Structure formats: structure tokens, C-alpha cells
mmCIF file of N, CA and C in Angstrom:
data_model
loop_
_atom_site.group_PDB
_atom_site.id
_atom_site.type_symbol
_atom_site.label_atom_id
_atom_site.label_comp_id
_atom_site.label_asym_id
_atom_site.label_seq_id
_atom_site.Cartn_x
_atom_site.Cartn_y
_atom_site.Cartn_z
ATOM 1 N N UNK A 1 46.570 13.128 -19.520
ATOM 2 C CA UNK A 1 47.283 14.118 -18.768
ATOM 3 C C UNK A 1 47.658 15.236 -19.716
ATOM 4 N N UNK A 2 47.636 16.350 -19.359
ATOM 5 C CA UNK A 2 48.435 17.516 -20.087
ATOM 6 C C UNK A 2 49.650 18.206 -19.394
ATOM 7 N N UNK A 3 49.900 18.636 -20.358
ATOM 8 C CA UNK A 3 51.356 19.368 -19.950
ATOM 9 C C UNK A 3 51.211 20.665 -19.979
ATOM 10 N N UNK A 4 51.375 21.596 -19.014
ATOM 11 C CA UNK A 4 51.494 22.965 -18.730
ATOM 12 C C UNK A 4 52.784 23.836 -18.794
ATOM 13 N N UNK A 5 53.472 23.982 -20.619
ATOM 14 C CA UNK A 5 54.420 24.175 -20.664
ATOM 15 C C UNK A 5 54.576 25.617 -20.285
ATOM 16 N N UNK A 6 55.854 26.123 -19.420
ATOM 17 C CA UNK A 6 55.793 27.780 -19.458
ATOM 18 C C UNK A 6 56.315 28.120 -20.551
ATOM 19 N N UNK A 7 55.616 29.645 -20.658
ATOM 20 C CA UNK A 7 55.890 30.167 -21.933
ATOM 21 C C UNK A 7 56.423 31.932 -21.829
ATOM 22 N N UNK A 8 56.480 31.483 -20.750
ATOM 23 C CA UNK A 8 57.661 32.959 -20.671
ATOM 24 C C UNK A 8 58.664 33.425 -21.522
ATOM 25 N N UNK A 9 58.770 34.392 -21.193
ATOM 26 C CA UNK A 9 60.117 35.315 -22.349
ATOM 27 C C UNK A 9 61.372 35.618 -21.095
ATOM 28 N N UNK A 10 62.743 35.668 -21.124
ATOM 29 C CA UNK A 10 63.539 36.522 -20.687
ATOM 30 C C UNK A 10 63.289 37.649 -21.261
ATOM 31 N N UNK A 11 63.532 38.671 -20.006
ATOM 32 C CA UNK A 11 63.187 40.203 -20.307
ATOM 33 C C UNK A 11 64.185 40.525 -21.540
ATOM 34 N N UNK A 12 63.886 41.430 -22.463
ATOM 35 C CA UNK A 12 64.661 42.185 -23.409
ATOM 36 C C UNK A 12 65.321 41.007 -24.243
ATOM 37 N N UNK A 13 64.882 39.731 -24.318
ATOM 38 C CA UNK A 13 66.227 38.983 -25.045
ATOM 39 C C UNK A 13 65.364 38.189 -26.448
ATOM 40 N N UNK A 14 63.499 37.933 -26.165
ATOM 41 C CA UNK A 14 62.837 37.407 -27.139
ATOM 42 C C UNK A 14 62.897 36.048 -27.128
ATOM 43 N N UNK A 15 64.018 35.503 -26.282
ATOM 44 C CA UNK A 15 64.444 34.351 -26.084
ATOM 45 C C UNK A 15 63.284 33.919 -24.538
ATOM 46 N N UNK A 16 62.939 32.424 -25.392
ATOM 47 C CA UNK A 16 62.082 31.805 -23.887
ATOM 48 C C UNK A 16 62.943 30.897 -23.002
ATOM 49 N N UNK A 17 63.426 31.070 -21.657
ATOM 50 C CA UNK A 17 63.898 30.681 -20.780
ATOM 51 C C UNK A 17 63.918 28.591 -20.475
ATOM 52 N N UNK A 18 65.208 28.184 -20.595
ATOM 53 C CA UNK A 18 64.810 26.872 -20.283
ATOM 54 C C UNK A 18 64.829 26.439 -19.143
ATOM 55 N N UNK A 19 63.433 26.465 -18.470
ATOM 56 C CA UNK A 19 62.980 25.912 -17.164
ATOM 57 C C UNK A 19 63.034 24.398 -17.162
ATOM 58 N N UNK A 20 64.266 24.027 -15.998
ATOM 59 C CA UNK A 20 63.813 22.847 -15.721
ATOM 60 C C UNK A 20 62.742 21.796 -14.944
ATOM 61 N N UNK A 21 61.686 22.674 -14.899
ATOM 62 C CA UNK A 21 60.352 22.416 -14.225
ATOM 63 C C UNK A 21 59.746 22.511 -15.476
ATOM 64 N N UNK A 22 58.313 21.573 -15.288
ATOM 65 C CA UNK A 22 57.461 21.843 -15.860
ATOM 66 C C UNK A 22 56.010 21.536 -15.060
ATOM 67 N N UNK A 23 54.915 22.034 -15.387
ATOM 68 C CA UNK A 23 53.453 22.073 -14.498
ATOM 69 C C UNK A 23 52.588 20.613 -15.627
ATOM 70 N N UNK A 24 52.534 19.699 -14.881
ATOM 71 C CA UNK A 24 51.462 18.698 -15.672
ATOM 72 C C UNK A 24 50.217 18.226 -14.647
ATOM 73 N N UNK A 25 49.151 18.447 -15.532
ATOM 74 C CA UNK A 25 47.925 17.577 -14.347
ATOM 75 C C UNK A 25 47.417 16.428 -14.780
ATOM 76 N N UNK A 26 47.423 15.737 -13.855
ATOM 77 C CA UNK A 26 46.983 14.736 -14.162
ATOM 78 C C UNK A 26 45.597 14.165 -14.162
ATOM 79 N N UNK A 27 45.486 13.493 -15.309
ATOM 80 C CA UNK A 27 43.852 12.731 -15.729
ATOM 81 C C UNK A 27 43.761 11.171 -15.372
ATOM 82 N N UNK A 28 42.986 10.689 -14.724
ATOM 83 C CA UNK A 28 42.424 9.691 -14.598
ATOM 84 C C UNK A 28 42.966 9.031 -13.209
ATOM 85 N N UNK A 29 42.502 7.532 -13.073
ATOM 86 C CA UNK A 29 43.011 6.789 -11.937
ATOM 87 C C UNK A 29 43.923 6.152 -11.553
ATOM 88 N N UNK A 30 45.002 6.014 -12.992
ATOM 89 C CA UNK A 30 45.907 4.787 -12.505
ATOM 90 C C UNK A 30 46.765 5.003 -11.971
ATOM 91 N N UNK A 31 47.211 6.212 -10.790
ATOM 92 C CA UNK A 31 47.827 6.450 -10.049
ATOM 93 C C UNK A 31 47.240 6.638 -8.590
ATOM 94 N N UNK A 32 46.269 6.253 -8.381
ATOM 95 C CA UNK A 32 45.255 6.508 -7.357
ATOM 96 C C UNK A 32 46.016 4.982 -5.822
ATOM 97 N N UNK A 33 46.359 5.608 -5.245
ATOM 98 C CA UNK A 33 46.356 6.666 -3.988
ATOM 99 C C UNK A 33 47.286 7.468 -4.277
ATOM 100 N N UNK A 34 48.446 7.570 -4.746
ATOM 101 C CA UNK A 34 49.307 8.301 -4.697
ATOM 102 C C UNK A 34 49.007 9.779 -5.432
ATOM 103 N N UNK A 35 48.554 9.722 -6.465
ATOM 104 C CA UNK A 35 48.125 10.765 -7.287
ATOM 105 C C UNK A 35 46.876 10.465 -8.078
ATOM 106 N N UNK A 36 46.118 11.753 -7.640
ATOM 107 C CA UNK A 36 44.365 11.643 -8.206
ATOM 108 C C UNK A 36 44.268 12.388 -9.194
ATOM 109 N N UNK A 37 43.100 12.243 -10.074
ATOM 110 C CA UNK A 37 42.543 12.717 -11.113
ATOM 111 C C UNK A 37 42.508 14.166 -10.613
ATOM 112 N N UNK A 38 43.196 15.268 -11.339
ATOM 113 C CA UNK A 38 43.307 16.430 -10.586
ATOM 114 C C UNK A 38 44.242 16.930 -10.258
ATOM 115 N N UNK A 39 45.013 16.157 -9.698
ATOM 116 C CA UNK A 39 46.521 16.625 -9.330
ATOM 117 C C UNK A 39 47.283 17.204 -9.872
ATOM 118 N N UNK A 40 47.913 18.363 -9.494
ATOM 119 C CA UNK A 40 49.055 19.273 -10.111
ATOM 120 C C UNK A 40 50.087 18.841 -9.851
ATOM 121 N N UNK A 41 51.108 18.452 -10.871
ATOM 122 C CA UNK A 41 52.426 18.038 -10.282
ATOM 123 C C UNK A 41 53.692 18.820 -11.008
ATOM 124 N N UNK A 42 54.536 18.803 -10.087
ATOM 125 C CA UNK A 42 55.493 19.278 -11.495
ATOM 126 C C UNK A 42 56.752 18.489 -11.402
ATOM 127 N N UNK A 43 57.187 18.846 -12.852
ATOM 128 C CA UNK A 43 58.145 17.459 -13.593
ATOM 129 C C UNK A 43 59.567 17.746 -13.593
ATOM 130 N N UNK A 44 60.569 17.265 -13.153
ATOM 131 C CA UNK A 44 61.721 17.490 -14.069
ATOM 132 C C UNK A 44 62.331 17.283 -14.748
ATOM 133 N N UNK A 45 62.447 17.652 -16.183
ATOM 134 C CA UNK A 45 62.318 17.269 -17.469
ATOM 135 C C UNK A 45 63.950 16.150 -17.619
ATOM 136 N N UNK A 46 63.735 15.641 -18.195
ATOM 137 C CA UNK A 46 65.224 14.639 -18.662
ATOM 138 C C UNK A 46 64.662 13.250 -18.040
ATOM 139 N N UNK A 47 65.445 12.026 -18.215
ATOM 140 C CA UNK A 47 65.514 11.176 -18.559
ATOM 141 C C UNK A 47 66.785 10.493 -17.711
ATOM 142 N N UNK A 48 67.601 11.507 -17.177
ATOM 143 C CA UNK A 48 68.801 11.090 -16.741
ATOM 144 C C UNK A 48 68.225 11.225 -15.060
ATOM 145 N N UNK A 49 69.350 10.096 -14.291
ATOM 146 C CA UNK A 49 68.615 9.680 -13.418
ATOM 147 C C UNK A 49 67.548 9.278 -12.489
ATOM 148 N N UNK A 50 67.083 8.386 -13.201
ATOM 149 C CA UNK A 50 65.942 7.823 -13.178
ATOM 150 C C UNK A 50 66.113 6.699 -12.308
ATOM 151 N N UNK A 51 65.303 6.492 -11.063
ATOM 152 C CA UNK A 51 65.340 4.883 -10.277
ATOM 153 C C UNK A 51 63.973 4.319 -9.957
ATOM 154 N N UNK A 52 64.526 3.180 -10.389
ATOM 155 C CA UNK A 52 63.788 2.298 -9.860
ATOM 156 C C UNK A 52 62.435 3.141 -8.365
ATOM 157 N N UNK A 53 61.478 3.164 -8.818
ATOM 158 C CA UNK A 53 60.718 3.692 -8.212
ATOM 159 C C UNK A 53 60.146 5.198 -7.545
ATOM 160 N N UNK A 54 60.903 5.568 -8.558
ATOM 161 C CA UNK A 54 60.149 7.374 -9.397
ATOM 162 C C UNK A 54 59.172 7.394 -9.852
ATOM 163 N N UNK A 55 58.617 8.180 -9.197
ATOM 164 C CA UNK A 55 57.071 8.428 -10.100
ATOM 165 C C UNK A 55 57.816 9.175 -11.504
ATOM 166 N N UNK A 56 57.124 9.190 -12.747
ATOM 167 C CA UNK A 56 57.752 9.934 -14.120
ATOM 168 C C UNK A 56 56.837 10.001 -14.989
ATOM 169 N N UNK A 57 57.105 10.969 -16.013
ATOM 170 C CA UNK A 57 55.735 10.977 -17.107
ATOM 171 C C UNK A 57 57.065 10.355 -18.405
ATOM 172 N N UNK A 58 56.191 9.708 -19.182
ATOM 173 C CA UNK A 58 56.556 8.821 -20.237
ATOM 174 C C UNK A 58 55.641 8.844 -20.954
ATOM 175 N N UNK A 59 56.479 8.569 -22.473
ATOM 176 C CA UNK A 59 55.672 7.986 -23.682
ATOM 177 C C UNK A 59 55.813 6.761 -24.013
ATOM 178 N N UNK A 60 55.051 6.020 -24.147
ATOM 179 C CA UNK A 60 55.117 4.659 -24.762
ATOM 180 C C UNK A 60 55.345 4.328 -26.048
ATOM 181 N N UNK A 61 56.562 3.840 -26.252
ATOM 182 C CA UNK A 61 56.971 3.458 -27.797
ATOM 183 C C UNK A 61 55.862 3.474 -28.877
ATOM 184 N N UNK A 62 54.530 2.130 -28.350
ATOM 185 C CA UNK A 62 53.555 1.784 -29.427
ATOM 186 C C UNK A 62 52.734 2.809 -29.484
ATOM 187 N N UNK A 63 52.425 3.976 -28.255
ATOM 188 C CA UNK A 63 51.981 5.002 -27.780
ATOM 189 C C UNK A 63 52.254 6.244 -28.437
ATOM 190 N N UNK A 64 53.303 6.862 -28.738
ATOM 191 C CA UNK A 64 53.309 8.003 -28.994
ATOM 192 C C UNK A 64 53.209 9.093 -28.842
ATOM 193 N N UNK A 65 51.628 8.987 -28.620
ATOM 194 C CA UNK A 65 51.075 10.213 -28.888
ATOM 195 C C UNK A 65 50.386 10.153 -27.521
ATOM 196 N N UNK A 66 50.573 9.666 -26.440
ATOM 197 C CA UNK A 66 49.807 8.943 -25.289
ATOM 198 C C UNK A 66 50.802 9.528 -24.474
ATOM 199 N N UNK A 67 50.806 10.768 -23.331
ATOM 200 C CA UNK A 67 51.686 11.533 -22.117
ATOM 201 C C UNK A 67 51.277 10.746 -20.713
ATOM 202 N N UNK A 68 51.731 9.719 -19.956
ATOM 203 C CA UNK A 68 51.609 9.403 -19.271
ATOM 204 C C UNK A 68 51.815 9.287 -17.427
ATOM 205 N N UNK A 69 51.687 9.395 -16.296
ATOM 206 C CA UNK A 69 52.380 9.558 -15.123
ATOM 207 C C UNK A 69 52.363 8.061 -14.821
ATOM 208 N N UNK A 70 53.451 7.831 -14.634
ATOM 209 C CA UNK A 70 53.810 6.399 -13.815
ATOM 210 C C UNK A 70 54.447 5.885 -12.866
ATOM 211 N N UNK A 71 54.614 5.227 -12.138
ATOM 212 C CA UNK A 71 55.932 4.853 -11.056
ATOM 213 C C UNK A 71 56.999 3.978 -12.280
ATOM 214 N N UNK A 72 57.993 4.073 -12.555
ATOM 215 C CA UNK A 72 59.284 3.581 -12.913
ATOM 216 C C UNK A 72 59.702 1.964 -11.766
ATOM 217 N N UNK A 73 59.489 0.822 -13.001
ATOM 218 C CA UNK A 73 59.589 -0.323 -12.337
ATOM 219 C C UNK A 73 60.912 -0.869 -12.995
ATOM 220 N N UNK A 74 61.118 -1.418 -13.934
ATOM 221 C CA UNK A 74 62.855 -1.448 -14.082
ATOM 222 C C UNK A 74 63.087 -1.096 -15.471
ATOM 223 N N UNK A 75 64.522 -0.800 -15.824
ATOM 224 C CA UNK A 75 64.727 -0.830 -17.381
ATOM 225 C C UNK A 75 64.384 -1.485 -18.294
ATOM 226 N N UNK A 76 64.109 -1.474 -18.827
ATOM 227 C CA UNK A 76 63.760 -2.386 -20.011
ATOM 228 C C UNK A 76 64.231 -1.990 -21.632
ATOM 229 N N UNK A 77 64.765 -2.775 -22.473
ATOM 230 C CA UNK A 77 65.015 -2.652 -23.863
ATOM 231 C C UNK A 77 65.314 -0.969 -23.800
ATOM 232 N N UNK A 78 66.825 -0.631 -23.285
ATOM 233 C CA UNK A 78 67.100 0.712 -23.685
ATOM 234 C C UNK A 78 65.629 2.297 -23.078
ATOM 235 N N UNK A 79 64.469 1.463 -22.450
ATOM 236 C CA UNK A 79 63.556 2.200 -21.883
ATOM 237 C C UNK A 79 63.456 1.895 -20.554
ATOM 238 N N UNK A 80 62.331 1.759 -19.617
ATOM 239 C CA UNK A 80 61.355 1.824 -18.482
ATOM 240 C C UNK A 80 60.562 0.980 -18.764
ATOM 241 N N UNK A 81 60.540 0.272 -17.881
ATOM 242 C CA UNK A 81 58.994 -0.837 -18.114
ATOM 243 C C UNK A 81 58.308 0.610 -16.939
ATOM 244 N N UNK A 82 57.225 0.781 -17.237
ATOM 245 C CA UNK A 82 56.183 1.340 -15.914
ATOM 246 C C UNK A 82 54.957 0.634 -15.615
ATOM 247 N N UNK A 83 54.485 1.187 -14.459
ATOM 248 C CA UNK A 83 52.994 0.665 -13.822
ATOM 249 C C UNK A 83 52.594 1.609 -12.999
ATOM 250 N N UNK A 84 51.201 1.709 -13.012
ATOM 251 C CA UNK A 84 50.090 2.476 -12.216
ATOM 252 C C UNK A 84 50.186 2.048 -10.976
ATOM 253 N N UNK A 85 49.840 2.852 -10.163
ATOM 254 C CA UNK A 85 49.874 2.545 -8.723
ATOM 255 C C UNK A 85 48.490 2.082 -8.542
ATOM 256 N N UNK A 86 47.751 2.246 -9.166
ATOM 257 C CA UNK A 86 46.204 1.500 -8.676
ATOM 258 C C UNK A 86 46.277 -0.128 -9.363
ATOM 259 N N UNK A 87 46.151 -1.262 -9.449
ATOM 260 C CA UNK A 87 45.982 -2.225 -10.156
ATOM 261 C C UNK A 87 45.034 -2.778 -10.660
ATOM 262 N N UNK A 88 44.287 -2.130 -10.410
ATOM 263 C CA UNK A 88 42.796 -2.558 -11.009
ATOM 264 C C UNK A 88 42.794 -1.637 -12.445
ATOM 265 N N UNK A 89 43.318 -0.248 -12.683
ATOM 266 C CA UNK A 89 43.517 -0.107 -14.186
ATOM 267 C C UNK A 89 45.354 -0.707 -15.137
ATOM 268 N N UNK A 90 44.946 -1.058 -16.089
ATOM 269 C CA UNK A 90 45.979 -1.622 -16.369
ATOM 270 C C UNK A 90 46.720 -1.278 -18.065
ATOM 271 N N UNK A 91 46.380 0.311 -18.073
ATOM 272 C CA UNK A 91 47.178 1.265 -19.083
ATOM 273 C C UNK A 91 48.550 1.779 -18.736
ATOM 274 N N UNK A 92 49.311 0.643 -18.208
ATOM 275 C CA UNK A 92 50.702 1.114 -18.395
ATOM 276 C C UNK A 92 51.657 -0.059 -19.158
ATOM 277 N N UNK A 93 52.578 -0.339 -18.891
ATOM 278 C CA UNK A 93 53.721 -1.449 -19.653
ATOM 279 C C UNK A 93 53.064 -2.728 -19.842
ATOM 280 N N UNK A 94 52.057 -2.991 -18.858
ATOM 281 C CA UNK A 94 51.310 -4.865 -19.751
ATOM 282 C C UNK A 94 50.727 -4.126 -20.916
ATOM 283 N N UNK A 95 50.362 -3.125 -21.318
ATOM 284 C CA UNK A 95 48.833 -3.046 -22.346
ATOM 285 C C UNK A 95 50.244 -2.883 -23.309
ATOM 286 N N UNK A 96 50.898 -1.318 -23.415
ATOM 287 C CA UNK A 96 51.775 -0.984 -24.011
ATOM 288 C C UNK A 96 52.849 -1.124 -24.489
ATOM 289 N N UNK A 97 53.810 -2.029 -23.372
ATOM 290 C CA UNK A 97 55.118 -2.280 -23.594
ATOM 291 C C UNK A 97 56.181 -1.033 -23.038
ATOM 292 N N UNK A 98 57.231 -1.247 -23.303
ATOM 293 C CA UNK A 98 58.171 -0.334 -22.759
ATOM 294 C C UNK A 98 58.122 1.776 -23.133
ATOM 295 N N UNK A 99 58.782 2.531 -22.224
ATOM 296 C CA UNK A 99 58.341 3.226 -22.759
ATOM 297 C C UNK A 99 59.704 4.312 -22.411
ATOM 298 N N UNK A 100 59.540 5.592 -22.797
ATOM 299 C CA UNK A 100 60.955 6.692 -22.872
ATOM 300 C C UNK A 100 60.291 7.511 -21.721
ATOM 301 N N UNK A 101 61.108 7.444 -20.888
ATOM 302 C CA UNK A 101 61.199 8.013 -19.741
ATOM 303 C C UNK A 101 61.598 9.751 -20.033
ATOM 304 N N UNK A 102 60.469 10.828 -19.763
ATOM 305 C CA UNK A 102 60.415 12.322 -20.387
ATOM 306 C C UNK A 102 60.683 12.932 -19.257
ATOM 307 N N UNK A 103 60.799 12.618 -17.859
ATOM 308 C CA UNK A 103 61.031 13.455 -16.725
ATOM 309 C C UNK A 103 59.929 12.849 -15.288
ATOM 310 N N UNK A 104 61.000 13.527 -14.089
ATOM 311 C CA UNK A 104 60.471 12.475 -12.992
ATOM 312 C C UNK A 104 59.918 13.805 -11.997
ATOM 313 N N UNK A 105 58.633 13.168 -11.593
ATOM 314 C CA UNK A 105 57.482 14.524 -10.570
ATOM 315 C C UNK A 105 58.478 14.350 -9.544
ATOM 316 N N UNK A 106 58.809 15.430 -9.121
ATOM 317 C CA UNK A 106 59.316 15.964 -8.283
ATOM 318 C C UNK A 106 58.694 16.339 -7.135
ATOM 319 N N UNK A 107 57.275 16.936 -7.040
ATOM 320 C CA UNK A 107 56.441 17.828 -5.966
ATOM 321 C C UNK A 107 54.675 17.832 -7.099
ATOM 322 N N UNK A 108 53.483 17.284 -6.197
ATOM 323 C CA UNK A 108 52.513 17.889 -6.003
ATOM 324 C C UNK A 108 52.055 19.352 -5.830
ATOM 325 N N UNK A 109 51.782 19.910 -6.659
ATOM 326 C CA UNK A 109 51.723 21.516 -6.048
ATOM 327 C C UNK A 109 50.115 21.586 -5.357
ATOM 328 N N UNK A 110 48.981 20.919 -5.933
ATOM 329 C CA UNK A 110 47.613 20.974 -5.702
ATOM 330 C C UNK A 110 47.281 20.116 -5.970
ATOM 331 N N UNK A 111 46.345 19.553 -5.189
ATOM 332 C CA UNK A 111 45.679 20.407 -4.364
ATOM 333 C C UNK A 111 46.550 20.089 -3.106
ATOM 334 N N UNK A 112 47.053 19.256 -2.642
ATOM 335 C CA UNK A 112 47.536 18.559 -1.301
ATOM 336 C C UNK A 112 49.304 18.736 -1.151
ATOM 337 N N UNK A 113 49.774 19.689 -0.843
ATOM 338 C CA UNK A 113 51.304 20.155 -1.444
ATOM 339 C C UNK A 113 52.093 18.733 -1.190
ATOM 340 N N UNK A 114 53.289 18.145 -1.600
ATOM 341 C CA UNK A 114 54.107 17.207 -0.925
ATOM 342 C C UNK A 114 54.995 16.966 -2.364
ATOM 343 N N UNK A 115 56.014 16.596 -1.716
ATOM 344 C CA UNK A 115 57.692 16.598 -2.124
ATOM 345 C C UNK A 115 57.546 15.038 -2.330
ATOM 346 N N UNK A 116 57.915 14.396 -3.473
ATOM 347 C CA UNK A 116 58.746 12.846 -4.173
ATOM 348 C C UNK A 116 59.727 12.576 -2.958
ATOM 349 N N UNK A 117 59.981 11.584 -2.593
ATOM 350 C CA UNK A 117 61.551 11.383 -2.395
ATOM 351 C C UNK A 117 61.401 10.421 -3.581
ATOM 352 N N UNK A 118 63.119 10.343 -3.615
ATOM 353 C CA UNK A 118 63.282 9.250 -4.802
ATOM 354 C C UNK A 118 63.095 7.694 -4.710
ATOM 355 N N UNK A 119 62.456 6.996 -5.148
ATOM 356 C CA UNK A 119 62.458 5.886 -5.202
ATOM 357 C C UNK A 119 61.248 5.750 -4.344
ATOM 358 N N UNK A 120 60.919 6.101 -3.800
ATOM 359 C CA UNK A 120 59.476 5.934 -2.510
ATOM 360 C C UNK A 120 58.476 6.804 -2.751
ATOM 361 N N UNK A 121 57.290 5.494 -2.305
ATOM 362 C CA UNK A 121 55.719 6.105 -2.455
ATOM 363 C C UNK A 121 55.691 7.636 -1.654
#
């Protein structure tokens, strides 16, 4: 997945604006039905309130360097255990382990528009 950080300026100030949105698309299947290879989503950044069954992008402790979209399954060790909504791929919390919860999708923008509620598919 990548992250589509904005990089805007406030007018006259040189200073870049802190948007609490951010634009990420997503790569591959393990969110498939809910979200496809393709999908534009956008994020809202933080960590704070987070439930049980938020979709969210995370890093995985052993991971790092690995930006992920997941559904949020319970806390775990000061993190998120997560899992893919498809089960047939299995690159989330069995492969990895726990992970830091970076912000929860809020809205699909593309291709297919639609709004998160919290906690539900």
C-alpha cells in the first residue's frame, strides 16, 4: 500500500498544514470484499480511538517497514492484533504478530464512494 501524503503549503506562512486526512491506496487482496486492489481510501491519522472492528492502516512491530490496511481484531501487548478480511491470504497478525495502530479509513473515495461506520463491515 502507499501513502498519499498532502503536501500543501498554508498561503504566505511556508508552513505545511496538518491535515487530519490522509489519501492511501491500497495493494493487494487481503482485504477483498471489503476493499480491492485499487482502492482509494482515506485515513484518519492517530491511534486514539480505535475499536474493535475498524478497518486501519498499521505497522507491524517485526514489520516496520511493511504499511498495512486491516480490520482491528482486539488489543494486544500495548498494540492491535489485526486480520485481512479475505482468509485465504494470511499477511496480517498470524504471520507478523501484533502491530501499532497509524490511523482508521474513514471513507473509500474510488473507485466505489462509501463511508466506514465504526466497528462494521
Amino acid at each position: 500500500m502507499e501513502v498519499n501524503p498532502m503536501r500543501a503549503q498554508s498561503p504566505g506562512t511556508g508552513h505545511r498544514p496538518r491535515w487530519p486526512l490522509s489519501a492511501v491506496l491500497v495493494t493487494g487482496p487481503s482485504m477483498s470484499p471489503t476493499l480491492r486492489h485499487g482502492d482509494a481510501v482515506l485515513v484518519r491519522r492517530g491511534d486514539r480511538r480505535v475499536r474493535v472492528g475498524d478497518v486501519v492502516i498499521g505497522v507491524f512491530r517485526s514489520r516496520p517497514d511493511l504499511l498495512v490496511v486491516k480490520r482491528a481484531v482486539r488489543p494486544a501487548d500495548g498494540g492491535w492484533w489485526l486480520a485481512g478480511d479475505n482468509p485465504l491470504v494470511a499477511d496480517d497478525s498470524r504471520a507478523y504478530g501484533v502491530a501499532e495502530v497509524r490511523g482508521r479509513v474513514v471513507a473509500r473515495y474510488w473507485p466505489r464512494p462509501r463511508l466506514f461506520s465504526r466497528g462494521r463491515v
